[in-house]
Short mmCIF file of C-alpha atoms and ligand atoms in Angstrom, two decimals:
data_model
loop_
_atom_site.label_atom_id
_atom_site.label_comp_id
_atom_site.label_asym_id
_atom_site.label_seq_id
_atom_site.Cartn_x
_atom_site.Cartn_y
_atom_site.Cartn_z
CA MET A 336 -109.62 20.41 -18.88
CA LYS A 337 -106.72 22.98 -19.57
CA GLU A 338 -104.74 22.48 -22.78
CA ILE A 339 -101.22 21.37 -22.10
CA LYS A 340 -98.65 23.22 -24.12
CA THR A 341 -95.65 24.12 -22.12
CA ARG A 342 -92.85 22.06 -20.55
CA GLN A 343 -93.86 22.89 -17.06
CA GLU A 344 -97.59 21.93 -17.69
CA LEU A 345 -96.45 18.59 -19.27
CA ILE A 346 -94.18 17.75 -16.37
CA LYS A 347 -96.77 18.66 -13.85
CA ALA A 348 -99.47 16.77 -15.59
CA TYR A 349 -97.36 13.52 -15.93
CA ILE A 350 -96.17 13.60 -12.26
CA LYS A 351 -99.74 14.14 -11.17
CA PHE A 352 -101.21 11.49 -13.35
CA PHE A 353 -98.69 8.92 -12.11
CA GLN A 354 -99.23 9.99 -8.46
CA SER A 355 -102.95 9.37 -9.01
CA LYS A 356 -101.83 5.81 -9.99
CA LYS A 357 -99.92 5.47 -6.65
CA HIS A 358 -96.49 6.37 -7.92
CA ARG A 359 -94.17 8.38 -5.62
CA GLU A 360 -92.23 11.26 -7.21
CA ILE A 361 -88.35 11.21 -7.03
CA PRO A 362 -86.10 14.02 -8.00
CA SER A 363 -83.94 14.45 -11.22
CA SER A 364 -80.47 13.14 -10.45
CA SER A 365 -77.11 14.51 -11.42
CA LEU A 366 -76.08 14.25 -15.07
CA ILE A 367 -73.11 12.53 -13.74
CA PRO A 368 -73.86 8.91 -12.49
CA GLN A 369 -72.97 8.49 -8.85
CA ASN A 370 -72.44 4.83 -8.83
CA ASP A 371 -71.31 3.97 -12.28
CA PRO A 372 -67.63 4.88 -13.20
CA THR A 373 -68.13 2.98 -16.61
CA VAL A 374 -70.41 5.80 -18.13
CA LEU A 375 -69.89 9.40 -18.25
CA PHE A 376 -73.51 10.73 -18.16
CA THR A 377 -77.02 9.96 -17.11
CA THR A 378 -78.57 8.68 -20.39
CA ALA A 379 -82.08 7.86 -19.26
CA GLY A 380 -84.27 8.05 -16.26
CA MET A 381 -83.69 4.50 -15.18
CA HIS A 382 -79.97 5.13 -14.70
CA PRO A 383 -80.08 6.24 -11.04
CA LEU A 384 -82.58 3.35 -10.38
CA VAL A 385 -80.55 0.44 -11.04
CA PRO A 386 -80.16 -0.91 -7.43
CA TYR A 387 -84.01 -0.91 -7.19
CA LEU A 388 -84.57 -2.73 -10.49
CA LEU A 389 -82.26 -5.26 -9.17
CA GLY A 390 -84.52 -5.83 -6.07
CA THR A 391 -83.01 -3.41 -3.32
CA PRO A 392 -86.05 -2.04 -1.63
CA HIS A 393 -86.51 1.60 -2.42
CA PRO A 394 -85.96 3.99 0.54
CA LEU A 395 -89.46 5.54 -0.11
CA ARG A 396 -90.84 1.99 0.50
CA THR A 397 -92.62 1.93 -2.69
CA LYS A 398 -92.67 -0.21 -5.93
CA ARG A 399 -93.96 2.65 -8.17
CA LEU A 400 -91.87 5.73 -9.07
CA VAL A 401 -92.15 8.68 -11.28
CA ASN A 402 -89.90 11.62 -12.27
CA VAL A 403 -88.44 13.86 -14.79
CA GLN A 404 -84.77 13.11 -15.47
CA LYS A 405 -82.24 15.44 -17.12
CA CYS A 406 -80.20 13.36 -19.61
CA ILE A 407 -77.18 13.66 -21.86
CA ARG A 408 -76.64 11.28 -24.79
CA THR A 409 -73.39 11.85 -26.60
CA GLN A 410 -74.24 8.69 -28.51
CA ASP A 411 -76.82 10.68 -30.59
CA ILE A 412 -74.31 13.43 -31.56
CA ASP A 413 -74.41 12.38 -35.19
CA GLU A 414 -78.22 12.79 -35.26
CA VAL A 415 -78.15 16.24 -33.70
CA GLY A 416 -79.01 18.63 -36.36
CA ASP A 417 -82.23 16.84 -37.25
CA LYS A 418 -85.65 17.75 -35.80
CA THR A 419 -85.85 15.28 -32.84
CA HIS A 420 -82.36 14.28 -31.35
CA HIS A 421 -80.69 16.41 -28.83
CA THR A 422 -77.59 15.85 -26.80
CA PHE A 423 -79.38 17.25 -23.68
CA PHE A 424 -82.96 16.38 -23.24
CA GLU A 425 -85.46 15.52 -20.47
CA MET A 426 -87.12 12.19 -20.02
CA LEU A 427 -90.37 11.61 -18.18
CA GLY A 428 -90.46 8.17 -16.63
CA ASN A 429 -92.56 5.89 -14.64
CA TRP A 430 -91.40 2.57 -12.95
CA SER A 431 -92.65 -0.66 -11.68
CA LEU A 432 -90.18 -2.33 -9.34
CA GLY A 433 -91.60 -5.81 -9.56
CA ASP A 434 -95.11 -4.60 -9.30
CA TYR A 435 -97.47 -3.99 -12.26
CA PHE A 436 -96.55 -5.27 -15.66
CA LYS A 437 -97.56 -5.00 -19.43
CA LYS A 438 -101.19 -4.52 -19.08
CA GLU A 439 -101.18 -1.58 -16.43
CA ALA A 440 -98.09 -0.04 -18.08
CA ILE A 441 -99.65 0.20 -21.57
CA GLU A 442 -102.99 1.19 -20.20
CA PHE A 443 -101.32 4.02 -18.19
CA SER A 444 -99.40 5.21 -21.32
CA PHE A 445 -102.50 5.14 -23.40
CA GLU A 446 -104.71 6.93 -20.91
CA PHE A 447 -102.02 9.60 -20.34
CA LEU A 448 -101.54 10.16 -24.22
CA THR A 449 -105.20 10.20 -25.15
CA LYS A 450 -107.08 11.43 -22.16
CA THR A 451 -104.53 13.76 -20.28
CA LEU A 452 -102.74 15.12 -23.38
CA GLY A 453 -105.78 14.67 -25.67
CA ILE A 454 -103.79 13.13 -28.42
CA PRO A 455 -106.34 11.53 -30.85
CA THR A 456 -105.81 7.59 -31.10
CA LYS A 457 -105.77 7.91 -34.82
CA LYS A 458 -102.44 9.78 -34.83
CA LEU A 459 -100.81 7.00 -32.93
CA ALA A 460 -98.89 3.92 -34.02
CA ILE A 461 -97.07 1.18 -31.86
CA SER A 462 -94.16 -1.16 -32.34
CA VAL A 463 -93.82 -4.38 -30.37
CA PHE A 464 -91.25 -7.27 -30.38
CA LYS A 465 -91.46 -9.52 -33.40
CA GLY A 466 -90.23 -12.62 -31.65
CA ASP A 467 -87.27 -14.91 -32.57
CA LYS A 468 -85.60 -17.82 -31.43
CA ASP A 469 -85.01 -16.56 -27.92
CA ALA A 470 -88.42 -15.15 -27.02
CA PRO A 471 -91.81 -15.23 -28.46
CA LYS A 472 -93.55 -12.61 -30.42
CA ASP A 473 -95.03 -9.98 -27.93
CA GLU A 474 -98.64 -10.78 -28.63
CA GLU A 475 -99.53 -9.75 -25.22
CA SER A 476 -98.69 -6.17 -25.55
CA SER A 477 -100.07 -6.20 -29.09
CA LYS A 478 -103.56 -7.54 -27.73
CA ILE A 479 -103.40 -4.81 -24.95
CA TRP A 480 -102.98 -2.07 -27.44
CA GLN A 481 -105.72 -3.53 -29.66
CA ASN A 482 -108.18 -3.71 -26.79
CA LEU A 483 -107.50 -0.04 -26.18
CA GLY A 484 -108.57 0.69 -29.78
CA ILE A 485 -105.31 0.70 -31.62
CA PRO A 486 -106.03 -0.95 -35.21
CA GLU A 487 -103.79 -3.90 -36.07
CA GLU A 488 -102.30 -2.22 -39.11
CA ARG A 489 -100.99 0.48 -36.76
CA ILE A 490 -98.96 -2.05 -34.86
CA ALA A 491 -95.51 -2.98 -36.26
CA TYR A 492 -93.72 -6.16 -35.33
CA LEU A 493 -89.98 -5.49 -35.16
CA PRO A 494 -86.86 -7.45 -34.24
CA LYS A 495 -84.51 -7.10 -31.30
CA LYS A 496 -82.66 -4.25 -32.88
CA ASP A 497 -85.72 -2.06 -32.56
CA ASN A 498 -87.83 -3.47 -29.80
CA TRP A 499 -85.68 -5.06 -27.21
CA TRP A 500 -83.88 -3.66 -24.29
CA GLY A 501 -80.56 -5.05 -23.43
CA PRO A 502 -78.36 -6.89 -22.27
CA ALA A 503 -75.74 -4.46 -23.24
CA GLY A 504 -73.10 -7.02 -22.18
CA THR A 505 -73.27 -10.71 -22.94
CA THR A 506 -75.77 -11.62 -20.00
CA GLY A 507 -78.27 -10.00 -17.75
CA PRO A 508 -81.77 -8.80 -17.61
CA CYS A 509 -83.50 -7.84 -20.79
CA GLY A 510 -86.79 -7.90 -22.55
CA PRO A 511 -89.12 -6.70 -25.21
CA ASP A 512 -90.30 -3.09 -25.15
CA THR A 513 -93.21 -1.16 -26.98
CA GLU A 514 -92.75 2.05 -28.54
CA MET A 515 -95.27 4.75 -29.21
CA PHE A 516 -95.18 6.98 -32.37
CA TYR A 517 -96.98 10.04 -33.40
CA TRP A 518 -97.76 11.18 -36.92
CA THR A 519 -96.15 14.60 -37.34
CA SER A 520 -97.16 15.61 -40.77
CA GLU A 521 -100.10 17.63 -42.12
CA LYS A 522 -100.69 14.87 -44.72
CA PRO A 523 -103.49 12.38 -43.95
CA VAL A 524 -102.33 9.69 -41.53
CA PRO A 525 -101.52 6.54 -43.47
CA LYS A 526 -103.65 3.53 -42.48
CA LYS A 527 -100.84 1.26 -42.11
CA PHE A 528 -97.80 2.08 -39.86
CA ASN A 529 -94.50 2.20 -41.65
CA PRO A 530 -91.75 2.51 -39.00
CA GLU A 531 -89.23 3.66 -41.72
CA ASP A 532 -91.33 6.86 -42.44
CA GLU A 533 -89.61 9.60 -40.51
CA LYS A 534 -92.91 11.45 -40.08
CA TRP A 535 -93.72 8.88 -37.56
CA VAL A 536 -91.75 10.17 -34.46
CA GLU A 537 -91.11 8.02 -31.51
CA ILE A 538 -92.31 9.79 -28.22
CA TRP A 539 -92.43 7.06 -25.61
CA ASN A 540 -90.94 3.66 -24.88
CA ASP A 541 -92.27 1.15 -22.35
CA VAL A 542 -89.71 -1.52 -21.49
CA PHE A 543 -90.61 -4.71 -20.01
CA MET A 544 -87.77 -6.33 -18.17
CA GLN A 545 -88.84 -9.91 -18.20
CA TYR A 546 -85.89 -12.20 -19.13
CA ASN A 547 -82.42 -12.93 -17.84
CA LYS A 548 -79.93 -13.99 -20.50
CA THR A 549 -77.58 -16.46 -19.18
CA PRO A 550 -73.91 -17.26 -19.95
CA GLU A 551 -75.23 -20.13 -22.06
CA GLU A 552 -77.33 -17.65 -24.13
CA LYS A 553 -80.60 -18.82 -22.68
CA TYR A 554 -83.40 -16.57 -21.92
CA GLU A 555 -84.89 -17.41 -18.60
CA PRO A 556 -87.88 -15.67 -17.13
CA LEU A 557 -87.01 -13.06 -14.41
CA LYS A 558 -88.69 -13.34 -11.19
CA GLN A 559 -88.84 -9.50 -10.54
CA LYS A 560 -90.39 -8.19 -13.61
CA ASN A 561 -89.89 -4.52 -13.96
CA VAL A 562 -91.39 -1.81 -16.22
CA ASP A 563 -89.12 1.09 -17.14
CA THR A 564 -90.66 3.84 -19.34
CA GLY A 565 -89.37 6.94 -20.91
CA MET A 566 -91.08 9.81 -22.71
CA GLY A 567 -89.26 12.70 -24.37
CA VAL A 568 -90.20 16.08 -23.01
CA GLU A 569 -89.07 17.93 -26.23
CA ARG A 570 -90.82 15.75 -28.71
CA THR A 571 -94.04 15.73 -26.85
CA ILE A 572 -94.07 19.48 -26.33
CA THR A 573 -93.43 19.63 -30.27
CA ILE A 574 -96.59 17.69 -30.99
CA LEU A 575 -98.73 19.19 -28.39
CA ASN A 576 -98.06 22.62 -30.04
CA GLY A 577 -98.81 21.27 -33.55
CA LEU A 578 -95.39 21.78 -34.73
CA ASN A 579 -92.78 19.22 -36.23
CA ASP A 580 -89.51 20.66 -35.31
CA ASN A 581 -88.44 20.51 -31.76
CA TYR A 582 -86.43 23.80 -32.35
CA GLU A 583 -89.43 25.81 -32.98
CA THR A 584 -90.77 25.09 -29.47
CA SER A 585 -90.46 27.35 -26.29
CA LEU A 586 -87.71 24.89 -25.33
CA PHE A 587 -85.42 26.09 -28.14
CA LYS A 588 -86.96 28.96 -29.71
CA PRO A 589 -85.37 31.74 -27.34
CA ILE A 590 -82.01 30.26 -28.18
CA ILE A 591 -82.56 30.04 -31.92
CA ASP A 592 -83.72 33.57 -31.99
CA GLN A 593 -80.68 34.80 -30.17
CA ILE A 594 -78.37 32.88 -32.63
CA GLU A 595 -80.29 34.57 -35.54
CA LYS A 596 -79.64 37.91 -33.96
CA ILE A 597 -76.02 37.34 -33.34
CA SER A 598 -75.27 35.86 -36.67
CA ASN A 599 -77.62 38.23 -38.55
CA LYS A 600 -78.78 35.11 -40.42
CA LYS A 601 -82.13 33.33 -40.57
CA TYR A 602 -82.98 30.03 -39.11
CA LYS A 603 -84.56 28.84 -42.37
CA GLY A 604 -81.79 27.83 -44.65
CA ASN A 605 -79.20 27.42 -41.67
CA GLU A 606 -81.20 24.92 -39.68
CA ARG A 607 -78.66 22.47 -39.13
CA ALA A 608 -75.75 24.68 -37.92
CA MET A 609 -78.24 26.66 -35.73
CA ARG A 610 -79.60 23.49 -34.15
CA ILE A 611 -76.22 22.23 -33.44
CA ILE A 612 -75.13 25.44 -31.70
CA ALA A 613 -78.37 25.56 -29.69
CA ASP A 614 -78.15 21.94 -28.66
CA HIS A 615 -74.54 21.89 -27.79
CA LEU A 616 -74.55 25.12 -25.85
CA LYS A 617 -77.60 23.98 -24.00
CA ALA A 618 -75.89 20.68 -23.09
CA ALA A 619 -72.71 22.68 -22.16
CA THR A 620 -74.86 24.89 -19.94
CA PHE A 621 -76.40 21.92 -18.19
CA ILE A 622 -73.05 20.16 -17.72
CA LEU A 623 -71.37 23.21 -16.32
CA GLY A 624 -74.49 23.87 -14.21
CA ASP A 625 -74.58 20.36 -12.73
CA GLU A 626 -74.31 19.87 -8.96
CA ARG A 627 -71.00 17.96 -9.72
CA GLY A 628 -69.09 21.12 -10.96
CA ILE A 629 -67.54 19.89 -14.30
CA GLU A 630 -65.23 22.28 -16.19
CA PRO A 631 -63.79 21.94 -19.64
CA SER A 632 -60.60 19.59 -19.45
CA ASN A 633 -58.90 17.00 -21.55
CA ILE A 634 -60.41 14.02 -19.53
CA GLY A 635 -63.87 12.38 -19.01
CA GLN A 636 -66.93 14.52 -18.74
CA GLY A 637 -64.72 17.70 -18.97
CA TYR A 638 -63.42 16.59 -22.39
CA VAL A 639 -66.91 15.99 -23.79
CA LEU A 640 -67.90 19.41 -22.53
CA ARG A 641 -64.92 20.88 -24.31
CA ARG A 642 -65.76 19.30 -27.56
CA LEU A 643 -69.49 20.43 -27.33
CA ILE A 644 -68.40 24.02 -26.73
CA ARG A 645 -65.67 23.94 -29.39
CA ARG A 646 -67.99 22.37 -31.96
CA ALA A 647 -70.60 25.05 -31.28
CA ILE A 648 -67.91 27.63 -31.86
CA ARG A 649 -66.88 26.23 -35.15
CA TYR A 650 -70.43 26.20 -36.26
CA GLY A 651 -70.74 29.80 -35.01
CA LYS A 652 -67.70 30.51 -37.42
CA LEU A 653 -69.49 28.87 -40.31
CA LEU A 654 -72.47 31.13 -39.68
CA GLY A 655 -70.02 34.13 -39.85
CA ILE A 656 -70.21 35.02 -36.08
CA ASN A 657 -66.87 36.70 -35.40
CA HIS A 658 -66.95 37.46 -31.68
CA SER A 659 -67.40 35.75 -28.43
CA PHE A 660 -70.92 34.44 -28.19
CA THR A 661 -71.24 31.19 -26.11
CA SER A 662 -71.95 32.73 -22.79
CA LYS A 663 -74.51 35.25 -24.50
CA ILE A 664 -76.46 32.31 -25.84
CA SER A 665 -76.13 30.33 -22.64
CA LYS A 666 -78.00 33.17 -20.90
CA PHE A 667 -81.14 32.27 -22.80
CA VAL A 668 -81.16 28.68 -21.68
CA LEU A 669 -81.65 29.41 -17.99
CA PRO A 670 -85.20 31.06 -18.16
CA ILE A 671 -86.41 27.92 -20.05
CA TYR A 672 -85.62 25.79 -17.00
CA PRO A 673 -86.58 27.86 -13.87
CA ASP A 674 -86.92 24.71 -11.71
CA TYR A 675 -83.33 23.47 -12.02
CA GLN A 676 -81.94 25.43 -9.05
CA GLU A 677 -78.32 24.37 -9.82
CA LEU A 678 -78.27 26.11 -13.22
CA HIS A 679 -79.27 29.31 -11.44
CA LYS A 680 -76.90 28.90 -8.61
CA ASN A 681 -73.97 28.24 -10.93
CA HIS A 682 -74.95 30.78 -13.32
CA ASN A 683 -71.63 32.87 -12.90
CA PHE A 684 -69.43 29.71 -13.19
CA ILE A 685 -71.30 28.62 -16.40
CA LYS A 686 -70.69 32.19 -17.98
CA GLN A 687 -67.06 32.36 -16.94
CA GLU A 688 -66.18 28.83 -17.98
CA LEU A 689 -67.75 29.33 -21.44
CA ALA A 690 -66.02 32.70 -21.96
CA LYS A 691 -62.53 31.16 -20.91
CA GLU A 692 -63.09 28.16 -23.27
CA GLU A 693 -64.06 30.35 -26.10
CA GLU A 694 -61.19 32.64 -25.57
CA ARG A 695 -58.78 29.61 -25.45
CA PHE A 696 -60.16 28.20 -28.50
CA SER A 697 -60.54 31.28 -30.62
CA LYS A 698 -56.86 31.95 -30.28
CA THR A 699 -55.95 28.80 -32.06
CA LEU A 700 -59.12 28.19 -34.29
CA GLU A 701 -58.23 30.49 -37.21
CA LYS A 702 -54.76 29.44 -37.40
CA GLY A 703 -55.84 25.84 -36.96
CA LEU A 704 -58.27 26.17 -39.93
CA ARG A 705 -55.46 27.75 -41.96
CA GLU A 706 -53.23 24.73 -41.09
CA PHE A 707 -56.01 22.29 -41.97
CA ASN A 708 -56.50 23.85 -45.35
CA LYS A 709 -52.89 23.41 -46.10
CA LEU A 710 -52.79 20.01 -44.97
CA SER A 711 -55.97 18.93 -46.83
CA LYS A 712 -54.53 19.60 -50.14
CA ASP A 713 -52.97 16.21 -50.10
CA LYS A 714 -56.45 14.62 -49.99
CA LEU A 715 -55.58 12.69 -46.91
CA ILE A 716 -54.91 14.01 -43.35
CA SER A 717 -52.34 11.51 -41.90
CA GLY A 718 -52.55 10.57 -38.24
CA LYS A 719 -49.64 12.76 -37.37
CA GLU A 720 -51.25 15.87 -38.95
CA ALA A 721 -54.41 15.16 -37.19
CA PHE A 722 -52.51 14.88 -33.96
CA LEU A 723 -50.73 18.17 -34.64
CA LEU A 724 -54.06 19.90 -35.15
CA PHE A 725 -55.23 18.41 -31.81
CA GLN A 726 -51.99 19.18 -29.97
CA SER A 727 -51.23 22.72 -31.41
CA TYR A 728 -54.57 24.00 -32.24
CA GLY A 729 -56.94 22.18 -29.79
CA PHE A 730 -58.93 20.56 -32.62
CA PRO A 731 -60.83 17.50 -31.18
CA ILE A 732 -60.37 14.49 -33.64
CA GLU A 733 -64.07 14.62 -34.56
CA MET A 734 -63.77 18.10 -35.63
CA THR A 735 -60.90 17.32 -37.98
CA GLU A 736 -62.94 14.40 -39.21
CA GLU A 737 -65.93 16.61 -39.82
CA LEU A 738 -63.86 19.30 -41.61
CA ALA A 739 -62.33 16.51 -43.76
CA ASP A 740 -65.69 15.10 -44.42
CA GLU A 741 -66.90 18.51 -45.59
CA LYS A 742 -64.10 18.45 -48.05
CA GLY A 743 -64.62 14.82 -49.12
CA ILE A 744 -61.14 13.77 -47.82
CA LYS A 745 -60.15 11.14 -45.24
CA VAL A 746 -58.36 11.10 -41.93
CA ASP A 747 -55.96 8.37 -41.06
CA LEU A 748 -57.68 7.56 -37.74
CA GLU A 749 -55.52 4.47 -36.97
CA GLU A 750 -52.25 6.42 -37.20
CA TYR A 751 -53.88 9.15 -35.23
CA ASN A 752 -54.81 6.74 -32.41
CA LYS A 753 -51.18 5.38 -32.44
CA GLU A 754 -49.72 8.83 -32.43
CA PHE A 755 -52.16 9.66 -29.55
CA LYS A 756 -51.01 6.55 -27.48
CA ARG A 757 -47.45 7.68 -27.95
CA HIS A 758 -48.14 11.04 -26.36
CA GLN A 759 -49.99 9.53 -23.66
CA ASP A 760 -49.31 12.08 -20.95
CA LEU A 761 -53.06 12.75 -21.23
CA SER A 762 -55.43 10.30 -19.75
CA ARG A 763 -56.69 7.67 -22.06
CA THR A 764 -60.19 8.74 -21.58
CA SER A 765 -59.56 11.70 -23.88
CA SER A 766 -58.97 9.75 -26.99
CA GLY A 767 -61.16 8.80 -29.86
CA GLY A 768 -64.53 7.15 -29.67
CA MET A 769 -65.35 8.26 -26.18
CA PHE A 770 -67.18 11.26 -27.26
CA LYS A 771 -69.74 9.52 -29.39
CA SER A 772 -69.97 6.40 -27.11
CA GLY A 773 -70.46 8.30 -23.89
CA LEU A 774 -68.14 5.78 -22.15
CA ALA A 775 -65.74 6.49 -19.50
CA ASP A 776 -62.98 4.95 -21.41
CA ASP A 777 -62.47 3.78 -24.98
CA SER A 778 -61.28 0.14 -24.47
CA GLU A 779 -62.60 -2.47 -26.81
CA GLN A 780 -63.99 -4.26 -23.71
CA THR A 781 -66.03 -1.33 -22.49
CA LYS A 782 -67.29 -0.55 -25.97
CA LYS A 783 -68.58 -4.15 -26.43
CA LEU A 784 -70.38 -3.90 -23.08
CA HIS A 785 -72.27 -0.83 -23.86
CA THR A 786 -73.44 -0.84 -27.44
CA ALA A 787 -77.15 -1.09 -26.83
CA THR A 788 -79.96 1.33 -26.03
CA HIS A 789 -79.00 1.73 -22.41
CA LEU A 790 -75.62 1.72 -21.18
CA LEU A 791 -76.45 0.46 -17.87
CA ASN A 792 -77.16 -3.16 -18.19
CA GLU A 793 -73.55 -4.10 -17.64
CA ALA A 794 -74.04 -2.88 -13.97
CA LEU A 795 -77.16 -4.97 -13.72
CA ARG A 796 -75.46 -7.90 -15.15
CA LYS A 797 -72.65 -7.78 -12.56
CA VAL A 798 -74.96 -7.89 -9.61
CA LEU A 799 -77.66 -10.14 -11.01
CA GLY A 800 -74.98 -12.52 -12.48
CA LYS A 801 -73.55 -13.04 -9.05
CA GLU A 802 -76.99 -13.36 -7.55
CA ILE A 803 -78.00 -16.09 -10.08
CA LYS A 804 -74.93 -18.00 -9.37
CA GLN A 805 -75.58 -17.82 -5.59
CA LYS A 806 -79.16 -18.34 -5.45
CA GLY A 807 -80.53 -19.52 -8.66
CA SER A 808 -82.81 -16.47 -8.46
CA THR A 809 -82.85 -12.99 -9.63
CA SER A 810 -84.78 -11.44 -6.95
CA LYS A 811 -84.11 -10.30 -3.39
CA GLU A 812 -87.63 -9.29 -2.82
CA ASN A 813 -90.02 -11.95 -3.97
P1 ATP B 1747 -84.94 7.20 -31.25
O1 ATP B 1747 -84.88 5.76 -31.91
O2 ATP B 1747 -85.78 8.26 -31.84
O3 ATP B 1747 -83.32 7.60 -31.28
P2 ATP B 1747 -84.62 5.83 -28.69
O4 ATP B 1747 -85.19 4.38 -29.00
O5 ATP B 1747 -83.19 5.95 -28.66
O6 ATP B 1747 -85.25 7.02 -29.68
P3 ATP B 1747 -85.47 5.58 -25.92
O7 ATP B 1747 -83.90 5.24 -25.66
O8 ATP B 1747 -86.44 4.52 -25.99
O9 ATP B 1747 -85.30 6.40 -27.39
O10 ATP B 1747 -85.74 6.82 -24.95
C1 ATP B 1747 -87.12 7.06 -24.67
C2 ATP B 1747 -87.64 8.35 -25.28
O11 ATP B 1747 -86.70 9.46 -24.97
C3 ATP B 1747 -87.87 8.31 -26.67
O12 ATP B 1747 -89.17 7.83 -26.95
C4 ATP B 1747 -87.67 9.81 -26.93
O13 ATP B 1747 -88.91 10.50 -26.82
C5 ATP B 1747 -86.75 10.38 -26.02
N1 ATP B 1747 -85.45 10.55 -26.61
C6 ATP B 1747 -84.50 9.42 -26.88
N2 ATP B 1747 -83.34 10.00 -27.31
C7 ATP B 1747 -83.51 11.32 -27.47
C8 ATP B 1747 -82.77 12.43 -28.03
N3 ATP B 1747 -81.43 12.09 -28.45
N4 ATP B 1747 -83.12 13.50 -27.96
C9 ATP B 1747 -84.47 13.92 -27.58
N5 ATP B 1747 -85.30 12.89 -27.06
C10 ATP B 1747 -84.96 11.51 -27.00
MG1 MG B 1748 -81.79 6.70 -30.04
#
């Protein structure tokens, strides 16, 4: 058997494996969700599959699907800079639409990890749902793992916060999940799995949609039980190459090399800044290159794009880069992904838009930084001042917050938001929390509805909620 080391080998092996288990391959969808105006980006492979998870028969007349999906998670932006979280990443996924359930799903995951990828069982650990007043401990999944050879001390039982999917709103389908972790250190693998230890990195998650949470806060069994899994390509490639930093793999190395060259600095010692630049510019390249043709602007996806580019530019400045560099870096993203036709087709557009945005921002960045330094002498940036930095120098509020943070001073966010509202000739979608939440607007209601792992459950809830009322059933198919 050929060893799997590269992204393309991994994707091919995954698709082939699940095809051999009767799954049909579907293409990667756009990064911009087609049917859900409440979220800005596709955050997981299940996003485009919502109707089929609800029971609409799939056009391919199958209950088993597999694919690789390009994803953007702005919710993880604060973690970007570590070794394992990205704004843009690819997710491998397999789905059962009311077909197989826990046993097969876990057995498939185990077989793929240990047989196809050749990962030794002794380097794996598992988490399952601990149980609470709403649903029992997931003994079933735990038993299945143990039967496959995972020792009991390598299985952690965790609460809803860690091992439960949805509902993101107040009602809707949800259920326990089981996550697979890999030991990324050279040190001997500890006998007992401690999920707090960061050397255990999560690589794959099998979600079992098995309950429906009712408006009375009851958890009723769902009729159509689905499986929804997600495996991170970057993290898996890292471990298959015996590394422990995603940025050292072929998925990032060419970009990091280029940043080293341009900045005349070494990755070592500048990891965080270089990771952020590489991550943000890769994400920007994918957003610009998407089928849907997004460009930097002050609303919606365009504003997320603008902030990613501007943050990368600021980190470039911190590394001492004094000339235009974003489109140069972006050029090195493309060869990593030869199979995303849209990137290559839109290559010129990507280059032009990056250069334009960089030029726009470079004009004001220096002046804005000088202004910031003046303002920050007072130990507090008032809302009015933060708004001035936004309006006159194009500083996204997070950038002002980040700059303030570095100096150990505060920004009056509340006043900023008030100020922002007062000047609301811009769309409300461009304000505050949207960047980090990934939501299409920043209303409290929307935020509440989208706090959990996946942002899609509200869409499920709306449809399912209606059905439950109408038919007392959650399934169209069964
Ligand atoms: P973590 O707790 O590490 O943030 P998660 O629980 O948010 O992961 P899931 O939502 O279960 O992850 O996503 C499924 C898989 O996708 C994960 O097991 C991981 O391999 C990958 N993944 C999730 N978020 C990211 C990210 N920001 N960057 C890279 N890979 C990711
Ligand atoms: Mg996460």
